[in-house]
Amino acid sequence: MFGKIRFWRECMLVDLLIMYASASRCLSAPMERTDIIFQNQSISDGQTLISERKNFVLGFFSPGASSYRYVGIWHKQNDVSERRVVWVANRNNPMKDKGILKFDNSSNLIVLDGSGTSFTVAYGVGVQDLEAAILDNGNFVLRSITNKDNIVWQSFDFPTNTWLPEMNITIGTKLLTSWKSSDDPAVGDYSFGPGITNASQLIIWWQGHTFWTSGGWDGDVNALIPELKSISTIPLYFHCDNLTCTYTPNPDSRFTKFVLDPNGSLNIAQFDPDAQSWTLLWRHPASCEVSNLCGVFGICNNNNILPSLPPCRCPEGFAEQEQNNSRKGCTRKIPLQCNGDKFIDMPGMRLPGNREKLSVMGDDECQSACMMSCSCTAYAVLDGCSLWYGGLTNLQEGNNGSGVGTLYLRVASISSSGHKILWVAGVLPSVAFLIFCLILFIWIRRSKNKGKGKQDGHHSLMTTDTIKLWESEETGSQFTMFSFSQITNATDKFSTENKLGEGGFGPVYKGNLPDGKEIAVKRLAANSGQGLPEFKNEILLIAKLQHSNLVGLLGCCIEGEEMLLVYEYMPNKSLDFFLFEKSRRALLDWEMRMNIIEGVAQGLIYLHKHSRLRIIHRDLKASNILLDTDMNPKISDFGMARIFDPKGTQANTKRVVGTYGYMAPEYAMAGIFSVKSDVFSYGVLLLEIVSGMKNAGSQRRGNSLSLLGYAWELWNEGRCHELIDKSLHGRCPLSLALRCIHVSLLCVQEQAADRPFMTEVLSMVTNENATLPDPKQPGFLSLLVSNRTDITEETCSLNGLSITNLDGR
Ligand SMILES: *[C@@H]1O[C@H](CO)[C@@H](O)[C@H](O)[C@H]1NC(C)=O
Ligand SMILES: *[C@@H]1O[C@H](CO)[C@@H](O)[C@H](O)[C@H]1NC(C)=O
Ligand SMILES: *[C@@H]1O[C@H](CO)[C@@H](O)[C@H](O)[C@H]1NC(C)=O
Ligand SMILES: *[C@@H]1O[C@H](CO)[C@@H](O)[C@H](O)[C@H]1NC(C)=O
Ligand SMILES: *[C@@H]1O[C@H](CO)[C@@H](O)[C@H](O)[C@H]1NC(C)=O
Ligand SMILES: *[C@@H]1O[C@H](CO)[C@@H](O)[C@H](O)[C@H]1NC(C)=O
Ligand SMILES: *[C@@H]1O[C@H](CO)[C@@H](O)[C@H](O)[C@H]1NC(C)=O
Ligand SMILES: *[C@@H]1O[C@H](CO)[C@@H](O)[C@H](O)[C@H]1NC(C)=O
């Protein structure tokens, strides 16, 4: 049987070479051109490429006052007087001195500076007959010389701050991102593109938070920005589908561009051929009207909105929450004392919304009404008495007109010498209180459960664990106990429009806190009892875990039967949303996939090793990998996770929970779990990311019903390259993709001891020089193949199985 399986892994490279060779049939001798470089050519600083009809130029430049050198594209018109760069190749990797743009010997296009530091602009994927060309629409492409339609790479797939006609911008993946400043083209705070919850709208985000929303796309070519209709000749038409938007100028030869400024202002400009200059058609102003621009207690001044001058300041007695970034809001230098407070007057303020209005009262009555409640933070007397509670947002000064008056803001009346003592006095008890609450909560729930009998057969966490947990990690997490009414307000009474989806233990809603922060709320089904251990578990485990690849738990709410978990909001949903749907999968380019592969590995390493408590996730899968605005992965759903004794190496549970297709064999069959069971799940995930296929699907592939079986089959026949996702269209470094498949097979080996640790996995994936052992047969082949639940029966035949046996099924 095994004789049939040949080991000719080396052959696949030969296969590919033959494929490409047959594609390059007849080479025609190209003429001397200014828009193209071949692999044997390069452009050095001072030289340029100019598109055929002289619309666009590619060359080296230094932005503003910077002395760094960048490779970019700009309009040929007004090249000298007002050069505006529309694309930058090495925006985050500036060159210190004059450099060169050339191909390396693997057909990748690189920029190389004098010191020999290089940056890869475009992967040529080993294609032999490549040329790089600047097109008349501003797109810089790497394409086959013989078949110019075979575009291997294009700059339009990597937008910077400018949207040109014919360029697609796409949900989550191809967004405009602002420059940091006019001197620094590195990725800034703002991004722009179609929104994911309502694909038919264009959104500007500031650090992932919605900053401006366009009109909705309803088929009307100008519905997105209706103001354009009031221009005598409608200057452009939008075209959007569920994922992507593009536009055509009117008349369609007119140069047009959308530019996202470093201050978040979006400009649409068109070139006037008569005046030989750019006309600004429309601008979304960065103004104080933008919700929450200056954060909690920050004051926005409309007269100060300039890129160089932050529009925000803090009131007297407050300090910027983060240095040089007043938009993070302001915090009190001294906390409120309740009984020892005073009010400062702030004249000329536009009074914020969210107020409580009392019937007409004098100044003094209004002041004492506010003083009487410890949570009242401000009052104003203008058409009656208005009171504000909690953090104030959208404070504005520098306005005239209605709604402007004097705001009286509550501050502590003592001097700041008592500051430190007060801080300790204020913070320590609240931490202690939180710990106390949690212990009490667990204790109450436990005594409640005693009568019903234990629901969680293997009790996961002891009170001592809790204390250990709270003490182990650094303080600084901002875990909040929310009240149920805060949550109902934030989610608009759990309205269906705000529903994001249905998790295992209840629905998830999107919400907005009064300070503008977007949240996701998981509402555990009331009375289900089923979610209780998971709820407890999740709070205890992740509240104190802080890592950029773990989803942040902001707080929770326990009121009566209601149990809610509050997370940071992830605008790009989860990995399965992209990975297992054809059109969306095509949006995941190789860089994004590598970023996800590495990010998830980093998150797991943190859980397994670097958090003070070792944690095993136990339910790692594509739908538990959430994606933020920049498509960075965050591991979520810690309902099944377990704290793990660092001295032992494995633990045992009677209650096997997890997801078929991702579960390690020893765990699914015997309930034994260890960090190596997470490694198994990671291996499955890795294979899914590279192949774009679902492991546990029912689709038959090759002789196998599962992806693991199929991968093993291809591995043994040296045909692993067939596994690489077709929707990448070969736009990935082949050796790296094959390396990922190899590593994934190492992760899913049957014996837990054979599988590498996550730290080893990460270095295998990232280090091109690491030598990898040959994988042994993946675990669980039979179960994955049959997709049945009768595990024990299958186990018996597991060892006797071989791939060819499966043929007859
Ligand atoms: C460079 O490559 C092009 C296309 O492959 C070829 O036509 C040209 O002759 C080469 N030039 C030199 C100097 O080798
Ligand atoms: C090709 O690149 C590799 C590594 O980048 C280098 O070691 C090798 O010398 C290069 N070959 C040629 C012919 O330049
Ligand atoms: C833009 O998207 C459309 C389909 O959505 C596609 O046909 C076209 O090639 C894309 N254009 C570019 C430049 O990628
Ligand atoms: C999406 O946009 C359309 C058009 O403006 C609007 O009718 C619809 O209510 C929006 N949907 C959501 C969920 O906001
Ligand atoms: C776009 O979305 C609509 C409504 O959600 C759906 O009916 C349609 O099939 C989608 N079109 C594509 C191309 O996905
Ligand atoms: C934002 O910055 C641009 C220059 O980068 C400037 O022209 C514009 O006026 C600024 N926007 C506002 C609203 O001040
Ligand atoms: C922060 O701002 C101060 C003055 O406003 C400046 O001196 C300092 O260099 C800035 N720090 C950073 C990190 O930009
Ligand atoms: C507001 O009114 C004051 C005095 O009436 C005037 O000096 C100032 O220019 C006005 N500001 C704005 C922004 O209109």
Coordinates of C-alpha atoms in Angstrom, one line a residue, residues 221-488:
V221 CA -24.1 56.9 -7.8
N222 CA -23.9 59.9 -5.5
A223 CA -25.8 58.8 -2.4
L224 CA -22.5 58.3 -0.5
I225 CA -21.6 62.0 -0.6
P226 CA -24.8 63.8 -1.6
E227 CA -23.1 67.2 -1.5
L228 CA -21.3 66.3 -4.7
K229 CA -24.7 66.6 -6.5
S230 CA -24.9 70.3 -5.8
I231 CA -21.8 70.8 -8.0
S232 CA -23.0 71.9 -11.5
T233 CA -21.2 69.0 -13.3
I234 CA -21.4 66.0 -11.0
P235 CA -17.7 65.3 -10.7
L236 CA -17.7 61.6 -10.1
Y237 CA -19.8 58.4 -9.7
F238 CA -19.3 55.7 -7.0
H239 CA -19.7 52.0 -7.7
C240 CA -20.0 49.8 -4.7
D241 CA -20.8 46.2 -4.1
N242 CA -21.0 44.4 -0.7
L243 CA -17.2 44.5 -0.3
T244 CA -15.6 47.0 -2.5
C245 CA -16.0 50.5 -3.7
T246 CA -14.5 52.3 -6.7
Y247 CA -15.4 55.5 -8.6
T248 CA -15.1 57.0 -12.0
P249 CA -14.5 60.7 -12.6
N250 CA -16.9 62.8 -14.8
P251 CA -15.6 63.4 -17.5
D252 CA -13.7 60.2 -17.1
S253 CA -10.3 61.6 -18.2
R254 CA -10.3 64.2 -15.5
F255 CA -7.6 63.5 -12.8
T256 CA -9.3 63.0 -9.5
K257 CA -8.2 61.9 -6.1
F258 CA -9.4 61.3 -2.6
V259 CA -6.8 62.1 0.0
L260 CA -6.9 61.3 3.7
D261 CA -5.0 64.0 5.5
P262 CA -2.9 63.3 8.6
N263 CA -5.5 65.2 10.7
G264 CA -8.3 62.9 9.4
S265 CA -9.7 65.4 7.0
L266 CA -10.9 63.7 3.7
N267 CA -10.4 65.8 0.5
I268 CA -11.7 65.2 -2.9
A269 CA -9.9 67.2 -5.6
Q270 CA -10.0 67.3 -9.3
F271 CA -7.4 68.7 -11.8
D272 CA -8.6 71.7 -13.8
P273 CA -6.9 71.4 -17.2
D274 CA -7.6 75.1 -18.1
A275 CA -6.2 76.5 -14.9
Q276 CA -3.6 73.8 -14.7
S277 CA -4.3 73.4 -11.0
W278 CA -6.2 71.2 -8.5
T279 CA -9.7 72.3 -7.3
L280 CA -10.9 71.1 -4.0
L281 CA -14.4 69.6 -4.6
W282 CA -15.4 68.5 -1.2
R283 CA -13.8 68.1 2.2
H284 CA -14.9 66.3 5.3
P285 CA -13.6 68.7 7.9
A286 CA -11.8 67.5 10.9
S287 CA -14.0 69.6 13.2
C288 CA -15.1 69.5 16.8
E289 CA -18.5 68.1 15.6
V290 CA -16.7 64.8 15.2
S291 CA -18.0 62.7 18.1
N292 CA -15.6 62.3 21.0
L293 CA -12.6 63.9 19.2
C294 CA -10.9 65.0 22.4
G295 CA -12.0 62.1 24.7
V296 CA -13.5 62.3 28.1
F297 CA -13.2 65.8 29.7
G298 CA -11.2 67.0 26.7
I299 CA -12.1 70.4 25.4
C300 CA -12.2 70.8 21.6
N301 CA -11.5 74.2 20.1
N302 CA -12.8 74.7 16.6
N303 CA -10.4 77.5 16.0
N304 CA -7.4 75.3 16.7
I305 CA -8.0 72.5 14.2
L306 CA -4.7 72.5 12.3
P307 CA -2.4 69.5 11.9
S308 CA 0.3 71.1 13.9
L309 CA -1.8 72.3 16.7
P310 CA -3.9 69.8 18.6
P311 CA -7.5 71.0 18.9
C312 CA -7.8 69.5 22.4
R313 CA -6.9 70.8 25.8
C314 CA -7.7 69.7 29.4
P315 CA -9.7 71.7 31.9
E316 CA -8.0 73.1 35.0
G317 CA -7.3 70.3 37.5
F318 CA -7.1 67.7 34.8
A319 CA -4.1 66.2 33.0
E320 CA -3.8 64.6 29.6
Q321 CA -4.3 60.9 29.9
E322 CA -1.4 60.1 27.6
Q323 CA 1.4 62.4 26.8
N324 CA 1.2 64.4 23.6
N325 CA -2.0 62.7 22.7
S326 CA -4.8 64.8 24.2
R327 CA -7.4 62.9 22.2
K328 CA -7.1 60.1 24.7
G329 CA -9.0 62.4 27.1
C330 CA -8.1 63.9 30.4
T331 CA -8.0 62.5 33.9
R332 CA -8.4 64.3 37.2
K333 CA -5.2 65.1 39.0
I334 CA -7.1 64.6 42.2
P335 CA -10.1 62.3 42.4
L336 CA -13.4 63.7 43.5
Q337 CA -14.1 63.7 47.3
C338 CA -17.8 63.9 47.1
N339 CA -18.1 66.1 50.2
G340 CA -15.0 68.2 49.7
D341 CA -15.6 69.4 46.1
K342 CA -15.9 72.7 44.4
F343 CA -16.9 74.0 40.9
I344 CA -14.8 75.8 38.4
D345 CA -16.5 77.9 35.8
M346 CA -15.9 77.4 32.1
P347 CA -17.5 80.2 30.1
G348 CA -18.3 80.0 26.4
M349 CA -18.8 76.2 26.3
R350 CA -21.1 74.4 23.9
L351 CA -23.0 72.4 26.5
P352 CA -22.8 68.6 25.9
G353 CA -25.7 66.3 25.4
N354 CA -26.7 63.5 27.8
R355 CA -27.8 66.0 30.5
E356 CA -30.5 65.7 33.1
K357 CA -32.8 68.7 33.0
L358 CA -34.5 69.9 36.1
S359 CA -37.3 72.4 36.2
V360 CA -36.3 76.1 36.4
M361 CA -34.0 76.8 39.4
G362 CA -31.6 79.4 40.4
D363 CA -27.8 79.0 40.3
D364 CA -27.6 78.1 44.0
E365 CA -30.3 75.4 43.9
C366 CA -28.8 74.0 40.7
Q367 CA -25.4 73.8 42.3
S368 CA -26.6 72.1 45.4
A369 CA -28.6 69.7 43.3
C370 CA -25.4 68.7 41.7
M371 CA -23.4 68.7 44.9
M372 CA -25.9 66.3 46.5
S373 CA -25.1 63.5 44.1
C374 CA -21.6 62.2 44.3
S375 CA -21.7 61.1 40.6
C376 CA -22.8 64.5 39.3
T377 CA -19.8 66.1 37.6
A378 CA -21.1 69.3 36.1
Y379 CA -24.0 71.7 36.0
A380 CA -25.1 74.7 33.9
V381 CA -27.9 77.1 34.2
L382 CA -29.3 77.9 30.8
D383 CA -33.0 77.5 30.2
G384 CA -33.3 75.8 33.5
C385 CA -30.8 73.7 35.4
S386 CA -28.9 70.9 33.6
L387 CA -26.9 68.3 35.4
W388 CA -24.3 65.9 34.0
Y389 CA -23.1 62.6 35.5
G390 CA -19.9 60.7 34.9
G391 CA -17.4 61.5 32.2
L392 CA -18.2 64.4 29.9
T393 CA -17.5 64.2 26.2
N394 CA -17.8 66.5 23.3
L395 CA -16.9 69.6 25.3
Q396 CA -16.4 72.5 22.8
E397 CA -15.2 76.0 23.1
G398 CA -14.8 78.8 20.6
N399 CA -18.4 78.6 19.4
N400 CA -21.1 81.2 19.3
G401 CA -24.8 80.8 19.1
S402 CA -27.4 78.8 20.9
G403 CA -26.5 76.1 23.4
V404 CA -23.4 78.0 24.5
G405 CA -23.1 79.0 28.1
T406 CA -21.0 78.6 31.3
L407 CA -20.4 75.1 32.4
Y408 CA -19.6 74.6 36.1
L409 CA -17.3 71.6 36.4
R410 CA -16.8 69.7 39.6
V411 CA -13.3 69.3 40.9
A412 CA -11.7 68.3 44.2
S413 CA -11.1 71.4 46.4
I414 CA -8.0 70.2 48.2
S415 CA -4.5 71.0 46.8
S416 CA -2.4 68.5 45.0
S417 CA 0.1 68.0 47.8
G418 CA -2.2 65.3 49.1
H419 CA -2.2 63.7 45.7
K420 CA -0.2 60.6 46.2
I421 CA -1.8 59.6 49.5
L422 CA -5.2 60.2 48.0
W423 CA -4.3 58.1 45.0
V424 CA -3.3 55.2 47.2
A425 CA -6.3 55.7 49.4
G426 CA -8.6 55.9 46.3
V427 CA -7.2 53.0 44.3
L428 CA -6.2 50.4 46.8
P429 CA -9.6 50.0 48.4
S430 CA -11.2 49.8 44.9
V431 CA -8.9 46.9 43.9
A432 CA -9.5 45.2 47.2
F433 CA -13.2 45.8 46.7
L434 CA -13.1 44.2 43.3
I435 CA -11.3 41.1 44.6
F436 CA -13.8 40.9 47.4
C437 CA -16.7 41.2 45.0
L438 CA -15.4 38.4 42.9
I439 CA -14.8 36.1 45.8
L440 CA -18.2 36.9 47.1
F441 CA -19.7 36.3 43.7
I442 CA -18.1 32.9 43.4
W443 CA -19.1 31.9 46.9
I444 CA -22.7 32.9 46.4
R445 CA -22.9 31.0 43.1
R446 CA -21.3 28.0 44.6
S447 CA -23.6 27.8 47.6
K448 CA -26.5 28.3 45.1
N449 CA -25.3 25.4 43.1
K450 CA -24.8 23.0 46.0
G451 CA -28.5 22.1 46.0
K452 CA -28.6 21.6 42.2
G453 CA -25.5 19.5 42.2
K454 CA -22.4 20.4 40.5
Q455 CA -22.9 21.5 36.9
D456 CA -19.2 21.7 36.1
G457 CA -18.0 18.2 36.7
H458 CA -14.4 19.3 37.0
H459 CA -14.3 22.4 39.0
S460 CA -12.1 24.8 37.2
L461 CA -11.1 27.5 39.6
M462 CA -10.6 27.8 43.3
T463 CA -10.9 31.0 45.2
T464 CA -7.2 30.9 45.8
D465 CA -6.7 30.8 42.1
T466 CA -8.7 34.0 41.9
I467 CA -6.6 35.8 44.4
K468 CA -3.5 34.4 42.8
L469 CA -4.7 35.7 39.5
W470 CA -5.5 39.2 40.7
E471 CA -2.2 39.4 42.4
S472 CA -0.1 37.9 39.7
E473 CA -0.4 40.3 36.8
E474 CA 0.6 43.9 36.9
T475 CA -2.2 46.3 37.8
G476 CA -3.3 48.7 35.1
S477 CA -6.1 46.8 33.5
Q478 CA -9.2 48.9 33.4
F479 CA -11.7 46.3 34.4
T480 CA -15.1 47.8 35.2
M481 CA -18.2 46.5 36.8
F482 CA -21.0 47.9 34.6
S483 CA -24.6 48.3 35.8
F484 CA -27.3 46.6 33.7
S485 CA -28.8 50.0 32.8
Q486 CA -25.4 51.2 31.5
I487 CA -25.4 48.2 29.2
T488 CA -29.0 48.6 28.0

